[in-house]
Amino acid sequence: MKRTALVSFALLFAMIGVLGLSQNKEIPSRVGYIDAQKVIEAHPKYDEIKALRTQADAELKPIAEQLRALEPKIRDGSATAKERQDFDNLQKVYAQASKKWQDKINAALAPITKEIDATIARVAAQNGFAMILSANVAGQSGLVVYASPDIDVTDLVIRALSAQ
């Protein structure tokens, strides 16, 4: 079974190579990366996201403080029945409010990330990049241990977003 899989992979790579050569077009091979958070924060509409996060924090902070105040009693078992019920209710309220705000933030971020993705694709194509990685994800996953600052396209993407 392993040999069959190896033969299949070998055939697949051979076919890809033949197809690639038969198209007779130059395929970019450069790889770049971006700081995705920096690009999002540089977007002209990012202030809307910040405002939503501020509103969310204003609503969630008092609930979180109430939960923190009750938590020691819940943990050590000294909470009254009413305090346990209050704690459970506060947890539900906090979870619902968190979800509501996360949904609002995600909805506001969707068009921004769509525009950023299109801009990244355009910048990559214009500059001969075959692939652009998120530096944060690549670094955290261990996929990339080192990347030259010369292939950081963050500022190119930010300039392209600003020019739109």
PDB file of C-alpha atoms in Angstrom:
ATOM      1  CA  MET A   1       0.000   0.000   0.000  1.00  0.00           C
ATOM      2  CA  LYS A   2       2.809   2.422   0.825  1.00  0.00           C
ATOM      3  CA  ARG A   3       4.535   1.643  -2.451  1.00  0.00           C
ATOM      4  CA  THR A   4       1.312   2.329  -4.360  1.00  0.00           C
ATOM      5  CA  ALA A   5       0.978   5.687  -2.632  1.00  0.00           C
ATOM      6  CA  LEU A   6       4.583   6.565  -3.493  1.00  0.00           C
ATOM      7  CA  VAL A   7       4.054   5.594  -7.112  1.00  0.00           C
ATOM      8  CA  SER A   8       0.851   7.679  -7.189  1.00  0.00           C
ATOM      9  CA  PHE A   9       2.677  10.723  -5.771  1.00  0.00           C
ATOM     10  CA  ALA A  10       5.522  10.241  -8.237  1.00  0.00           C
ATOM     11  CA  LEU A  11       3.060  10.098 -11.132  1.00  0.00           C
ATOM     12  CA  LEU A  12       1.200  13.139  -9.830  1.00  0.00           C
ATOM     13  CA  PHE A  13       4.390  15.194  -9.570  1.00  0.00           C
ATOM     14  CA  ALA A  14       5.499  14.042 -13.014  1.00  0.00           C
ATOM     15  CA  MET A  15       2.134  15.082 -14.476  1.00  0.00           C
ATOM     16  CA  ILE A  16       2.294  18.452 -12.743  1.00  0.00           C
ATOM     17  CA  GLY A  17       5.801  18.962 -14.118  1.00  0.00           C
ATOM     18  CA  VAL A  18       4.754  18.058 -17.644  1.00  0.00           C
ATOM     19  CA  LEU A  19       1.651  20.231 -17.465  1.00  0.00           C
ATOM     20  CA  GLY A  20       3.683  23.131 -16.079  1.00  0.00           C
ATOM     21  CA  LEU A  21       6.255  22.835 -18.841  1.00  0.00           C
ATOM     22  CA  SER A  22       3.668  22.371 -21.546  1.00  0.00           C
ATOM     23  CA  GLN A  23       1.958  25.658 -20.674  1.00  0.00           C
ATOM     24  CA  ASN A  24       5.253  27.399 -21.345  1.00  0.00           C
ATOM     25  CA  LYS A  25       4.596  30.287 -18.995  1.00  0.00           C
ATOM     26  CA  GLU A  26       6.793  31.645 -16.281  1.00  0.00           C
ATOM     27  CA  ILE A  27       5.452  30.806 -12.857  1.00  0.00           C
ATOM     28  CA  PRO A  28       6.442  33.114 -10.000  1.00  0.00           C
ATOM     29  CA  SER A  29       8.340  31.381  -7.251  1.00  0.00           C
ATOM     30  CA  ARG A  30       8.883  34.187  -4.741  1.00  0.00           C
ATOM     31  CA  VAL A  31       7.377  33.828  -1.294  1.00  0.00           C
ATOM     32  CA  GLY A  32       6.602  36.818   0.880  1.00  0.00           C
ATOM     33  CA  TYR A  33       4.943  37.521   4.171  1.00  0.00           C
ATOM     34  CA  ILE A  34       2.833  40.170   5.861  1.00  0.00           C
ATOM     35  CA  ASP A  35       2.046  41.251   9.375  1.00  0.00           C
ATOM     36  CA  ALA A  36      -1.706  40.747   9.015  1.00  0.00           C
ATOM     37  CA  GLN A  37      -2.601  42.635  12.187  1.00  0.00           C
ATOM     38  CA  LYS A  38      -0.582  45.661  11.088  1.00  0.00           C
ATOM     39  CA  VAL A  39      -2.335  45.632   7.711  1.00  0.00           C
ATOM     40  CA  ILE A  40      -5.780  45.406   9.330  1.00  0.00           C
ATOM     41  CA  GLU A  41      -4.953  48.227  11.742  1.00  0.00           C
ATOM     42  CA  ALA A  42      -3.762  50.386   8.835  1.00  0.00           C
ATOM     43  CA  HIS A  43      -7.031  49.952   6.940  1.00  0.00           C
ATOM     44  CA  PRO A  44      -8.990  53.226   6.639  1.00  0.00           C
ATOM     45  CA  LYS A  45     -12.087  51.647   8.232  1.00  0.00           C
ATOM     46  CA  TYR A  46     -10.256  50.094  11.190  1.00  0.00           C
ATOM     47  CA  ASP A  47     -11.516  52.876  13.485  1.00  0.00           C
ATOM     48  CA  GLU A  48     -14.986  51.310  13.177  1.00  0.00           C
ATOM     49  CA  ILE A  49     -13.587  48.038  14.537  1.00  0.00           C
ATOM     50  CA  LYS A  50     -11.846  49.854  17.388  1.00  0.00           C
ATOM     51  CA  ALA A  51     -15.095  51.629  18.261  1.00  0.00           C
ATOM     52  CA  LEU A  52     -16.983  48.327  18.356  1.00  0.00           C
ATOM     53  CA  ARG A  53     -14.300  46.785  20.573  1.00  0.00           C
ATOM     54  CA  THR A  54     -14.501  49.756  22.931  1.00  0.00           C
ATOM     55  CA  GLN A  55     -18.283  49.380  23.138  1.00  0.00           C
ATOM     56  CA  ALA A  56     -17.926  45.648  23.738  1.00  0.00           C
ATOM     57  CA  ASP A  57     -15.387  46.217  26.505  1.00  0.00           C
ATOM     58  CA  ALA A  58     -17.668  48.795  28.138  1.00  0.00           C
ATOM     59  CA  GLU A  59     -20.525  46.291  28.237  1.00  0.00           C
ATOM     60  CA  LEU A  60     -18.483  43.213  29.160  1.00  0.00           C
ATOM     61  CA  LYS A  61     -16.134  44.681  31.778  1.00  0.00           C
ATOM     62  CA  PRO A  62     -18.734  45.180  34.559  1.00  0.00           C
ATOM     63  CA  ILE A  63     -20.052  41.652  34.038  1.00  0.00           C
ATOM     64  CA  ALA A  64     -16.522  40.238  34.152  1.00  0.00           C
ATOM     65  CA  GLU A  65     -15.836  42.165  37.370  1.00  0.00           C
ATOM     66  CA  GLN A  66     -18.965  40.719  38.976  1.00  0.00           C
ATOM     67  CA  LEU A  67     -17.889  37.231  37.924  1.00  0.00           C
ATOM     68  CA  ARG A  68     -14.389  37.748  39.344  1.00  0.00           C
ATOM     69  CA  ALA A  69     -15.864  38.941  42.635  1.00  0.00           C
ATOM     70  CA  LEU A  70     -17.985  35.794  42.987  1.00  0.00           C
ATOM     71  CA  GLU A  71     -15.400  33.345  41.657  1.00  0.00           C
ATOM     72  CA  PRO A  72     -13.427  32.805  44.900  1.00  0.00           C
ATOM     73  CA  LYS A  73     -16.583  31.861  46.791  1.00  0.00           C
ATOM     74  CA  ILE A  74     -17.678  29.546  43.983  1.00  0.00           C
ATOM     75  CA  ARG A  75     -14.240  27.928  43.872  1.00  0.00           C
ATOM     76  CA  ASP A  76     -13.922  27.315  47.607  1.00  0.00           C
ATOM     77  CA  GLY A  77     -17.551  26.235  48.013  1.00  0.00           C
ATOM     78  CA  SER A  78     -18.580  29.020  50.394  1.00  0.00           C
ATOM     79  CA  ALA A  79     -21.068  30.642  47.976  1.00  0.00           C
ATOM     80  CA  THR A  80     -24.701  30.733  48.944  1.00  0.00           C
ATOM     81  CA  ALA A  81     -27.322  29.259  46.634  1.00  0.00           C
ATOM     82  CA  LYS A  82     -28.212  32.786  45.485  1.00  0.00           C
ATOM     83  CA  GLU A  83     -24.546  33.588  44.741  1.00  0.00           C
ATOM     84  CA  ARG A  84     -24.191  30.364  42.717  1.00  0.00           C
ATOM     85  CA  GLN A  85     -27.349  31.210  40.800  1.00  0.00           C
ATOM     86  CA  ASP A  86     -26.121  34.790  40.230  1.00  0.00           C
ATOM     87  CA  PHE A  87     -22.767  33.427  39.040  1.00  0.00           C
ATOM     88  CA  ASP A  88     -24.445  31.039  36.592  1.00  0.00           C
ATOM     89  CA  ASN A  89     -26.709  33.819  35.285  1.00  0.00           C
ATOM     90  CA  LEU A  90     -23.774  36.201  34.908  1.00  0.00           C
ATOM     91  CA  GLN A  91     -21.827  33.564  32.978  1.00  0.00           C
ATOM     92  CA  LYS A  92     -24.755  33.159  30.577  1.00  0.00           C
ATOM     93  CA  VAL A  93     -25.161  36.921  30.176  1.00  0.00           C
ATOM     94  CA  TYR A  94     -21.419  37.303  29.582  1.00  0.00           C
ATOM     95  CA  ALA A  95     -21.362  34.491  26.997  1.00  0.00           C
ATOM     96  CA  GLN A  96     -24.370  35.940  25.146  1.00  0.00           C
ATOM     97  CA  ALA A  97     -22.981  39.472  25.163  1.00  0.00           C
ATOM     98  CA  SER A  98     -19.544  38.228  24.051  1.00  0.00           C
ATOM     99  CA  LYS A  99     -21.089  36.353  21.154  1.00  0.00           C
ATOM    100  CA  LYS A 100     -23.219  39.356  20.173  1.00  0.00           C
ATOM    101  CA  TRP A 101     -20.172  41.642  20.077  1.00  0.00           C
ATOM    102  CA  GLN A 102     -17.975  39.088  18.339  1.00  0.00           C
ATOM    103  CA  ASP A 103     -20.639  38.662  15.655  1.00  0.00           C
ATOM    104  CA  LYS A 104     -20.833  42.462  15.191  1.00  0.00           C
ATOM    105  CA  ILE A 105     -17.057  42.771  14.994  1.00  0.00           C
ATOM    106  CA  ASN A 106     -16.783  39.846  12.555  1.00  0.00           C
ATOM    107  CA  ALA A 107     -19.506  41.375  10.359  1.00  0.00           C
ATOM    108  CA  ALA A 108     -17.653  44.708  10.312  1.00  0.00           C
ATOM    109  CA  LEU A 109     -14.323  42.980   9.631  1.00  0.00           C
ATOM    110  CA  ALA A 110     -15.607  40.841   6.740  1.00  0.00           C
ATOM    111  CA  PRO A 111     -15.553  43.548   4.031  1.00  0.00           C
ATOM    112  CA  ILE A 112     -12.246  44.871   5.357  1.00  0.00           C
ATOM    113  CA  THR A 113     -10.552  41.464   5.186  1.00  0.00           C
ATOM    114  CA  LYS A 114     -12.084  40.824   1.762  1.00  0.00           C
ATOM    115  CA  GLU A 115     -10.601  44.090   0.498  1.00  0.00           C
ATOM    116  CA  ILE A 116      -7.259  43.298   2.132  1.00  0.00           C
ATOM    117  CA  ASP A 117      -7.177  39.820   0.585  1.00  0.00           C
ATOM    118  CA  ALA A 118      -7.830  41.293  -2.871  1.00  0.00           C
ATOM    119  CA  THR A 119      -5.129  43.895  -2.315  1.00  0.00           C
ATOM    120  CA  ILE A 120      -2.645  41.248  -1.183  1.00  0.00           C
ATOM    121  CA  ALA A 121      -3.400  39.192  -4.297  1.00  0.00           C
ATOM    122  CA  ARG A 122      -2.904  42.236  -6.529  1.00  0.00           C
ATOM    123  CA  VAL A 123       0.363  43.256  -4.808  1.00  0.00           C
ATOM    124  CA  ALA A 124       1.626  39.669  -5.009  1.00  0.00           C
ATOM    125  CA  ALA A 125       0.858  39.411  -8.725  1.00  0.00           C
ATOM    126  CA  GLN A 126       2.386  42.821  -9.498  1.00  0.00           C
ATOM    127  CA  ASN A 127       5.582  41.952  -7.634  1.00  0.00           C
ATOM    128  CA  GLY A 128       6.060  38.357  -8.768  1.00  0.00           C
ATOM    129  CA  PHE A 129       5.087  36.568  -5.566  1.00  0.00           C
ATOM    130  CA  ALA A 130       3.620  33.088  -5.815  1.00  0.00           C
ATOM    131  CA  MET A 131       2.613  33.025  -2.169  1.00  0.00           C
ATOM    132  CA  ILE A 132       2.167  35.450   0.718  1.00  0.00           C
ATOM    133  CA  LEU A 133       2.176  34.033   4.247  1.00  0.00           C
ATOM    134  CA  SER A 134       0.891  35.550   7.444  1.00  0.00           C
ATOM    135  CA  ALA A 135       4.042  36.129   9.503  1.00  0.00           C
ATOM    136  CA  ASN A 136       2.144  35.691  12.771  1.00  0.00           C
ATOM    137  CA  VAL A 137       0.588  32.349  11.831  1.00  0.00           C
ATOM    138  CA  ALA A 138       3.738  31.015  10.182  1.00  0.00           C
ATOM    139  CA  GLY A 139       5.867  31.977  13.178  1.00  0.00           C
ATOM    140  CA  GLN A 140       3.469  30.652  15.823  1.00  0.00           C
ATOM    141  CA  SER A 141       3.001  27.352  14.023  1.00  0.00           C
ATOM    142  CA  GLY A 142       6.725  26.825  13.632  1.00  0.00           C
ATOM    143  CA  LEU A 143       6.269  26.612   9.872  1.00  0.00           C
ATOM    144  CA  VAL A 144       8.718  29.471   9.390  1.00  0.00           C
ATOM    145  CA  VAL A 145      11.686  29.897  11.695  1.00  0.00           C
ATOM    146  CA  TYR A 146      13.338  32.753   9.800  1.00  0.00           C
ATOM    147  CA  ALA A 147      12.257  35.054   7.008  1.00  0.00           C
ATOM    148  CA  SER A 148      14.320  37.809   5.457  1.00  0.00           C
ATOM    149  CA  PRO A 149      12.956  41.315   5.969  1.00  0.00           C
ATOM    150  CA  ASP A 150      13.419  41.733   2.210  1.00  0.00           C
ATOM    151  CA  ILE A 151      10.319  39.614   1.532  1.00  0.00           C
ATOM    152  CA  ASP A 152       8.059  41.449   3.997  1.00  0.00           C
ATOM    153  CA  VAL A 153       5.333  42.990   1.833  1.00  0.00           C
ATOM    154  CA  THR A 154       3.363  44.542   4.690  1.00  0.00           C
ATOM    155  CA  ASP A 155       4.212  48.110   3.720  1.00  0.00           C
ATOM    156  CA  LEU A 156       3.501  47.438   0.028  1.00  0.00           C
ATOM    157  CA  VAL A 157       0.019  46.188   0.937  1.00  0.00           C
ATOM    158  CA  ILE A 158      -0.603  49.139   3.271  1.00  0.00           C
ATOM    159  CA  ARG A 159       0.436  51.607   0.553  1.00  0.00           C
ATOM    160  CA  ALA A 160      -1.803  49.840  -1.963  1.00  0.00           C
ATOM    161  CA  LEU A 161      -4.758  49.981   0.457  1.00  0.00           C
ATOM    162  CA  SER A 162      -4.163  53.685   1.095  1.00  0.00           C
ATOM    163  CA  ALA A 163      -4.054  54.382  -2.655  1.00  0.00           C
ATOM    164  CA  GLN A 164      -7.514  52.942  -3.241  1.00  0.00           C
TER     165      GLN A 164
END
